[in-house]
Amino acid sequence: MTMPTSSPTTDDSLRTSIFYIYVKINGHTCKVIVDSSSCFIVVYFEDILVYNGARDSHLQHLRQVFEVLRQEKLYTHPKKCSFFTFEVTFLSFVISERGVSADPKKVCAIVTWPRPSSMHDIQSFIGLATFYRCFIWDFSSITSLLTDCLKKETFLLIEVVEQAFNQVKALITQVSILRLPDFGKVFKVACDASVIDIGGVLS
């Protein structure tokens, strides 16, 4: 669901003050409404995502959300709303019953990125690719050659740097789907460090 930005009542402080708990989505701070058992809504500026595993409880939660919006005199844009879908794109992630994956449009933008010819090109590419770093194993090590370019006074695209650039583009097309954890199973944490980066794996 999307609220119109032109509405005089939809300033950010009001939009967020009607929700109760802060959560993080890819570095963005959001707030969520909670009931007695679970969270079921995520809000980011004008975008509202309501999720649930069962139709009946989903209907109940939708009524609850619309009631809050009505009380706060906030209105949704009907043409920008979709209901009872099994897949939705939210904050450049595709969320489905299978898990979370990268938005194909963003992936296409990374894959078709032209050969960098300046430090600004490298910086922009790293910024875009970093958005999906959670999908790429050993991302920091792979991009270390690219980030090292930004530390030099003059730009020079040597072969190993171009190989790292192309490797990131290749890996982004092979990203897997991130699934929600099964809290009924045992979790293991493995940590490692090097002069380049620090890493941890939760399995």
PDB file of C-alpha atoms in Angstrom:
ATOM      1  CA  MET A   1       0.000   0.000   0.000  1.00  0.00           C
ATOM      2  CA  THR A   2       1.192   3.534  -0.691  1.00  0.00           C
ATOM      3  CA  MET A   3       0.019   6.797   0.851  1.00  0.00           C
ATOM      4  CA  PRO A   4       0.003   9.925  -1.358  1.00  0.00           C
ATOM      5  CA  THR A   5       2.970  12.179  -0.674  1.00  0.00           C
ATOM      6  CA  SER A   6       0.884  15.275  -1.430  1.00  0.00           C
ATOM      7  CA  SER A   7      -1.415  14.694   1.534  1.00  0.00           C
ATOM      8  CA  PRO A   8      -0.868  17.480   4.089  1.00  0.00           C
ATOM      9  CA  THR A   9      -1.176  15.023   6.990  1.00  0.00           C
ATOM     10  CA  THR A  10       1.361  12.459   5.808  1.00  0.00           C
ATOM     11  CA  ASP A  11       4.501  14.063   7.205  1.00  0.00           C
ATOM     12  CA  ASP A  12       7.120  11.575   8.324  1.00  0.00           C
ATOM     13  CA  SER A  13       6.769  12.266  12.045  1.00  0.00           C
ATOM     14  CA  LEU A  14       3.040  11.494  11.964  1.00  0.00           C
ATOM     15  CA  ARG A  15       3.424   8.472   9.713  1.00  0.00           C
ATOM     16  CA  THR A  16       5.927   6.874  12.048  1.00  0.00           C
ATOM     17  CA  SER A  17       4.530   8.008  15.393  1.00  0.00           C
ATOM     18  CA  ILE A  18       1.439   5.802  15.026  1.00  0.00           C
ATOM     19  CA  PHE A  19       3.619   2.667  14.980  1.00  0.00           C
ATOM     20  CA  TYR A  20       5.358   1.189  17.937  1.00  0.00           C
ATOM     21  CA  ILE A  21       8.594  -0.728  17.375  1.00  0.00           C
ATOM     22  CA  TYR A  22      11.729   0.200  15.448  1.00  0.00           C
ATOM     23  CA  VAL A  23      13.143  -2.375  13.040  1.00  0.00           C
ATOM     24  CA  LYS A  24      15.997  -2.298  10.552  1.00  0.00           C
ATOM     25  CA  ILE A  25      15.586  -3.171   6.867  1.00  0.00           C
ATOM     26  CA  ASN A  26      18.858  -3.126   4.986  1.00  0.00           C
ATOM     27  CA  GLY A  27      20.112  -0.276   7.141  1.00  0.00           C
ATOM     28  CA  HIS A  28      16.854   1.696   6.999  1.00  0.00           C
ATOM     29  CA  THR A  29      15.036   2.396  10.272  1.00  0.00           C
ATOM     30  CA  CYS A  30      11.340   1.498  10.135  1.00  0.00           C
ATOM     31  CA  LYS A  31       8.600   1.046  12.693  1.00  0.00           C
ATOM     32  CA  VAL A  32       6.138  -1.819  13.013  1.00  0.00           C
ATOM     33  CA  ILE A  33       2.742  -2.434  14.587  1.00  0.00           C
ATOM     34  CA  VAL A  34       2.640  -5.501  16.796  1.00  0.00           C
ATOM     35  CA  ASP A  35      -0.151  -7.580  18.252  1.00  0.00           C
ATOM     36  CA  SER A  36       0.105  -9.947  21.201  1.00  0.00           C
ATOM     37  CA  SER A  37       1.846 -12.660  19.190  1.00  0.00           C
ATOM     38  CA  SER A  38       3.855 -11.190  16.316  1.00  0.00           C
ATOM     39  CA  CYS A  39       4.798  -8.295  14.070  1.00  0.00           C
ATOM     40  CA  PHE A  40       2.797  -8.114  10.867  1.00  0.00           C
ATOM     41  CA  ILE A  41       3.515  -4.726   9.278  1.00  0.00           C
ATOM     42  CA  VAL A  42       6.547  -2.800   8.049  1.00  0.00           C
ATOM     43  CA  VAL A  43       6.384   0.913   7.209  1.00  0.00           C
ATOM     44  CA  TYR A  44       8.978   2.876   5.243  1.00  0.00           C
ATOM     45  CA  PHE A  45       7.964   6.459   4.444  1.00  0.00           C
ATOM     46  CA  GLU A  46       4.741   6.131   2.374  1.00  0.00           C
ATOM     47  CA  ASP A  47       5.077   2.385   1.768  1.00  0.00           C
ATOM     48  CA  ILE A  48       3.216  -0.068   4.001  1.00  0.00           C
ATOM     49  CA  LEU A  49       3.791  -3.817   3.884  1.00  0.00           C
ATOM     50  CA  VAL A  50       1.379  -6.126   5.735  1.00  0.00           C
ATOM     51  CA  TYR A  51       2.360  -9.790   5.837  1.00  0.00           C
ATOM     52  CA  ASN A  52       0.949 -12.979   7.299  1.00  0.00           C
ATOM     53  CA  GLY A  53       0.868 -16.715   6.712  1.00  0.00           C
ATOM     54  CA  ALA A  54      -2.903 -17.191   6.951  1.00  0.00           C
ATOM     55  CA  ARG A  55      -5.740 -15.479   5.089  1.00  0.00           C
ATOM     56  CA  ASP A  56      -8.058 -14.999   8.090  1.00  0.00           C
ATOM     57  CA  SER A  57      -5.429 -13.387  10.302  1.00  0.00           C
ATOM     58  CA  HIS A  58      -4.220 -11.355   7.314  1.00  0.00           C
ATOM     59  CA  LEU A  59      -7.722  -9.910   6.896  1.00  0.00           C
ATOM     60  CA  GLN A  60      -7.829  -9.111  10.589  1.00  0.00           C
ATOM     61  CA  HIS A  61      -4.485  -7.334  10.402  1.00  0.00           C
ATOM     62  CA  LEU A  62      -5.546  -5.364   7.317  1.00  0.00           C
ATOM     63  CA  ARG A  63      -8.636  -4.151   9.171  1.00  0.00           C
ATOM     64  CA  GLN A  64      -6.428  -3.177  12.090  1.00  0.00           C
ATOM     65  CA  VAL A  65      -4.064  -1.214   9.840  1.00  0.00           C
ATOM     66  CA  PHE A  66      -6.890   0.567   8.012  1.00  0.00           C
ATOM     67  CA  GLU A  67      -8.487   1.463  11.337  1.00  0.00           C
ATOM     68  CA  VAL A  68      -5.234   3.063  12.523  1.00  0.00           C
ATOM     69  CA  LEU A  69      -4.923   4.970   9.244  1.00  0.00           C
ATOM     70  CA  ARG A  70      -8.548   6.120   9.493  1.00  0.00           C
ATOM     71  CA  GLN A  71      -8.042   7.355  13.048  1.00  0.00           C
ATOM     72  CA  GLU A  72      -4.949   9.277  11.973  1.00  0.00           C
ATOM     73  CA  LYS A  73      -6.719  10.635   8.850  1.00  0.00           C
ATOM     74  CA  LEU A  74      -4.211   8.977   6.520  1.00  0.00           C
ATOM     75  CA  TYR A  75      -5.298   7.616   3.151  1.00  0.00           C
ATOM     76  CA  THR A  76      -3.927   4.987   0.780  1.00  0.00           C
ATOM     77  CA  HIS A  77      -3.690   5.275  -2.996  1.00  0.00           C
ATOM     78  CA  PRO A  78      -6.017   2.539  -4.403  1.00  0.00           C
ATOM     79  CA  LYS A  79      -4.117   2.169  -7.689  1.00  0.00           C
ATOM     80  CA  LYS A  80      -0.877   1.595  -5.806  1.00  0.00           C
ATOM     81  CA  CYS A  81      -2.313  -1.046  -3.478  1.00  0.00           C
ATOM     82  CA  SER A  82      -2.147  -4.804  -3.999  1.00  0.00           C
ATOM     83  CA  PHE A  83      -3.668  -7.428  -1.737  1.00  0.00           C
ATOM     84  CA  PHE A  84      -3.258 -11.159  -1.139  1.00  0.00           C
ATOM     85  CA  THR A  85      -0.179 -11.488  -3.321  1.00  0.00           C
ATOM     86  CA  PHE A  86       2.437 -14.198  -2.854  1.00  0.00           C
ATOM     87  CA  GLU A  87       5.270 -11.975  -4.103  1.00  0.00           C
ATOM     88  CA  VAL A  88       5.964  -8.265  -3.720  1.00  0.00           C
ATOM     89  CA  THR A  89       8.866  -5.904  -4.430  1.00  0.00           C
ATOM     90  CA  PHE A  90       9.670  -3.815  -1.350  1.00  0.00           C
ATOM     91  CA  LEU A  91      12.721  -1.576  -0.857  1.00  0.00           C
ATOM     92  CA  SER A  92      14.325  -3.163  -3.949  1.00  0.00           C
ATOM     93  CA  PHE A  93      13.932  -6.686  -2.571  1.00  0.00           C
ATOM     94  CA  VAL A  94      11.549  -9.313  -3.902  1.00  0.00           C
ATOM     95  CA  ILE A  95       9.747 -10.884  -0.950  1.00  0.00           C
ATOM     96  CA  SER A  96       7.836 -14.125  -1.440  1.00  0.00           C
ATOM     97  CA  GLU A  97       6.853 -17.276   0.432  1.00  0.00           C
ATOM     98  CA  ARG A  98      10.213 -18.736  -0.667  1.00  0.00           C
ATOM     99  CA  GLY A  99      12.238 -15.966   0.976  1.00  0.00           C
ATOM    100  CA  VAL A 100      13.962 -12.712  -0.033  1.00  0.00           C
ATOM    101  CA  SER A 101      15.754 -12.193  -3.346  1.00  0.00           C
ATOM    102  CA  ALA A 102      17.261  -9.298  -5.301  1.00  0.00           C
ATOM    103  CA  ASP A 103      15.093  -7.104  -7.521  1.00  0.00           C
ATOM    104  CA  PRO A 104      15.758  -8.150 -11.167  1.00  0.00           C
ATOM    105  CA  LYS A 105      15.712  -4.481 -12.240  1.00  0.00           C
ATOM    106  CA  LYS A 106      18.516  -3.644  -9.806  1.00  0.00           C
ATOM    107  CA  VAL A 107      20.452  -6.740 -10.862  1.00  0.00           C
ATOM    108  CA  CYS A 108      20.133  -5.686 -14.508  1.00  0.00           C
ATOM    109  CA  ALA A 109      21.478  -2.218 -13.646  1.00  0.00           C
ATOM    110  CA  ILE A 110      24.562  -3.792 -12.045  1.00  0.00           C
ATOM    111  CA  VAL A 111      25.165  -6.331 -14.825  1.00  0.00           C
ATOM    112  CA  THR A 112      24.885  -3.709 -17.584  1.00  0.00           C
ATOM    113  CA  TRP A 113      27.113  -1.205 -15.759  1.00  0.00           C
ATOM    114  CA  PRO A 114      29.706   0.053 -18.273  1.00  0.00           C
ATOM    115  CA  ARG A 115      33.444  -0.367 -17.852  1.00  0.00           C
ATOM    116  CA  PRO A 116      34.549   2.255 -15.288  1.00  0.00           C
ATOM    117  CA  SER A 117      36.718   5.087 -16.532  1.00  0.00           C
ATOM    118  CA  SER A 118      37.067   7.155 -13.363  1.00  0.00           C
ATOM    119  CA  MET A 119      37.106   6.922  -9.579  1.00  0.00           C
ATOM    120  CA  HIS A 120      33.556   8.258  -9.538  1.00  0.00           C
ATOM    121  CA  ASP A 121      32.452   5.350 -11.748  1.00  0.00           C
ATOM    122  CA  ILE A 122      34.052   2.860  -9.360  1.00  0.00           C
ATOM    123  CA  GLN A 123      32.518   4.576  -6.332  1.00  0.00           C
ATOM    124  CA  SER A 124      29.042   4.580  -7.894  1.00  0.00           C
ATOM    125  CA  PHE A 125      29.324   0.925  -8.888  1.00  0.00           C
ATOM    126  CA  ILE A 126      30.459  -0.123  -5.402  1.00  0.00           C
ATOM    127  CA  GLY A 127      27.580   1.829  -3.883  1.00  0.00           C
ATOM    128  CA  LEU A 128      25.035   0.044  -6.066  1.00  0.00           C
ATOM    129  CA  ALA A 129      26.563  -3.415  -5.653  1.00  0.00           C
ATOM    130  CA  THR A 130      26.903  -2.992  -1.879  1.00  0.00           C
ATOM    131  CA  PHE A 131      23.111  -2.785  -1.639  1.00  0.00           C
ATOM    132  CA  TYR A 132      23.041  -6.539  -2.338  1.00  0.00           C
ATOM    133  CA  ARG A 133      26.196  -7.523  -0.467  1.00  0.00           C
ATOM    134  CA  CYS A 134      24.150  -9.851   1.767  1.00  0.00           C
ATOM    135  CA  PHE A 135      23.654 -12.111  -1.272  1.00  0.00           C
ATOM    136  CA  ILE A 136      27.336 -12.293  -2.276  1.00  0.00           C
ATOM    137  CA  TRP A 137      29.716 -14.494  -0.321  1.00  0.00           C
ATOM    138  CA  ASP A 138      33.013 -12.777   0.619  1.00  0.00           C
ATOM    139  CA  PHE A 139      31.826  -9.472  -0.858  1.00  0.00           C
ATOM    140  CA  SER A 140      34.333  -7.306   1.051  1.00  0.00           C
ATOM    141  CA  SER A 141      37.329  -9.331  -0.111  1.00  0.00           C
ATOM    142  CA  ILE A 142      36.141  -9.390  -3.726  1.00  0.00           C
ATOM    143  CA  THR A 143      35.596  -5.633  -3.827  1.00  0.00           C
ATOM    144  CA  SER A 144      38.761  -4.754  -1.879  1.00  0.00           C
ATOM    145  CA  LEU A 145      40.668  -4.194  -5.130  1.00  0.00           C
ATOM    146  CA  LEU A 146      37.952  -1.788  -6.255  1.00  0.00           C
ATOM    147  CA  THR A 147      37.921   0.150  -2.991  1.00  0.00           C
ATOM    148  CA  ASP A 148      41.721   0.354  -3.078  1.00  0.00           C
ATOM    149  CA  CYS A 149      41.386   2.313  -6.334  1.00  0.00           C
ATOM    150  CA  LEU A 150      39.642   5.079  -4.415  1.00  0.00           C
ATOM    151  CA  LYS A 151      42.699   5.535  -2.177  1.00  0.00           C
ATOM    152  CA  LYS A 152      45.021   6.428  -5.059  1.00  0.00           C
ATOM    153  CA  GLU A 153      45.603   9.944  -6.386  1.00  0.00           C
ATOM    154  CA  THR A 154      45.041   8.954 -10.018  1.00  0.00           C
ATOM    155  CA  PHE A 155      42.682   6.390 -11.508  1.00  0.00           C
ATOM    156  CA  LEU A 156      44.217   3.373 -13.231  1.00  0.00           C
ATOM    157  CA  LEU A 157      42.082   0.396 -14.241  1.00  0.00           C
ATOM    158  CA  ILE A 158      44.600  -2.434 -14.206  1.00  0.00           C
ATOM    159  CA  GLU A 159      43.698  -5.989 -15.199  1.00  0.00           C
ATOM    160  CA  VAL A 160      43.156  -7.386 -11.680  1.00  0.00           C
ATOM    161  CA  VAL A 161      40.818  -4.506 -10.822  1.00  0.00           C
ATOM    162  CA  GLU A 162      38.800  -5.054 -13.983  1.00  0.00           C
ATOM    163  CA  GLN A 163      38.614  -8.766 -13.145  1.00  0.00           C
ATOM    164  CA  ALA A 164      37.174  -7.901  -9.714  1.00  0.00           C
ATOM    165  CA  PHE A 165      34.680  -5.552 -11.380  1.00  0.00           C
ATOM    166  CA  ASN A 166      33.533  -8.294 -13.755  1.00  0.00           C
ATOM    167  CA  GLN A 167      33.461 -10.862 -10.945  1.00  0.00           C
ATOM    168  CA  VAL A 168      30.988  -8.776  -8.956  1.00  0.00           C
ATOM    169  CA  LYS A 169      28.784  -8.448 -12.049  1.00  0.00           C
ATOM    170  CA  ALA A 170      28.917 -12.210 -12.583  1.00  0.00           C
ATOM    171  CA  LEU A 171      28.180 -13.074  -8.951  1.00  0.00           C
ATOM    172  CA  ILE A 172      25.167 -10.772  -8.756  1.00  0.00           C
ATOM    173  CA  THR A 173      23.460 -12.923 -11.399  1.00  0.00           C
ATOM    174  CA  GLN A 174      23.944 -16.021  -9.237  1.00  0.00           C
ATOM    175  CA  VAL A 175      22.491 -14.686  -5.992  1.00  0.00           C
ATOM    176  CA  SER A 176      20.459 -17.125  -3.950  1.00  0.00           C
ATOM    177  CA  ILE A 177      17.216 -16.623  -2.071  1.00  0.00           C
ATOM    178  CA  LEU A 178      17.584 -15.712   1.590  1.00  0.00           C
ATOM    179  CA  ARG A 179      15.176 -17.689   3.745  1.00  0.00           C
ATOM    180  CA  LEU A 180      13.810 -16.885   7.182  1.00  0.00           C
ATOM    181  CA  PRO A 181      15.530 -18.816   9.988  1.00  0.00           C
ATOM    182  CA  ASP A 182      13.917 -21.870  11.567  1.00  0.00           C
ATOM    183  CA  PHE A 183      14.045 -21.069  15.285  1.00  0.00           C
ATOM    184  CA  GLY A 184      13.298 -24.689  16.107  1.00  0.00           C
ATOM    185  CA  LYS A 185      16.812 -25.667  15.022  1.00  0.00           C
ATOM    186  CA  VAL A 186      20.284 -25.104  16.471  1.00  0.00           C
ATOM    187  CA  PHE A 187      22.241 -22.057  15.278  1.00  0.00           C
ATOM    188  CA  LYS A 188      26.016 -22.012  14.789  1.00  0.00           C
ATOM    189  CA  VAL A 189      28.177 -18.899  14.522  1.00  0.00           C
ATOM    190  CA  ALA A 190      31.558 -19.018  12.753  1.00  0.00           C
ATOM    191  CA  CYS A 191      33.869 -15.983  12.760  1.00  0.00           C
ATOM    192  CA  ASP A 192      37.020 -15.138  10.836  1.00  0.00           C
ATOM    193  CA  ALA A 193      39.223 -12.111  10.247  1.00  0.00           C
ATOM    194  CA  SER A 194      42.010 -10.934   7.970  1.00  0.00           C
ATOM    195  CA  VAL A 195      43.834  -7.704   7.189  1.00  0.00           C
ATOM    196  CA  ILE A 196      41.094  -6.940   4.647  1.00  0.00           C
ATOM    197  CA  ASP A 197      37.897  -7.594   6.576  1.00  0.00           C
ATOM    198  CA  ILE A 198      36.074  -9.329   9.393  1.00  0.00           C
ATOM    199  CA  GLY A 199      33.448 -11.969   8.663  1.00  0.00           C
ATOM    200  CA  GLY A 200      30.845 -14.010  10.454  1.00  0.00           C
ATOM    201  CA  VAL A 201      28.541 -16.799   9.310  1.00  0.00           C
ATOM    202  CA  LEU A 202      25.315 -17.816  11.012  1.00  0.00           C
ATOM    203  CA  SER A 203      24.265 -21.338  10.035  1.00  0.00           C
TER     204      SER A 203
END
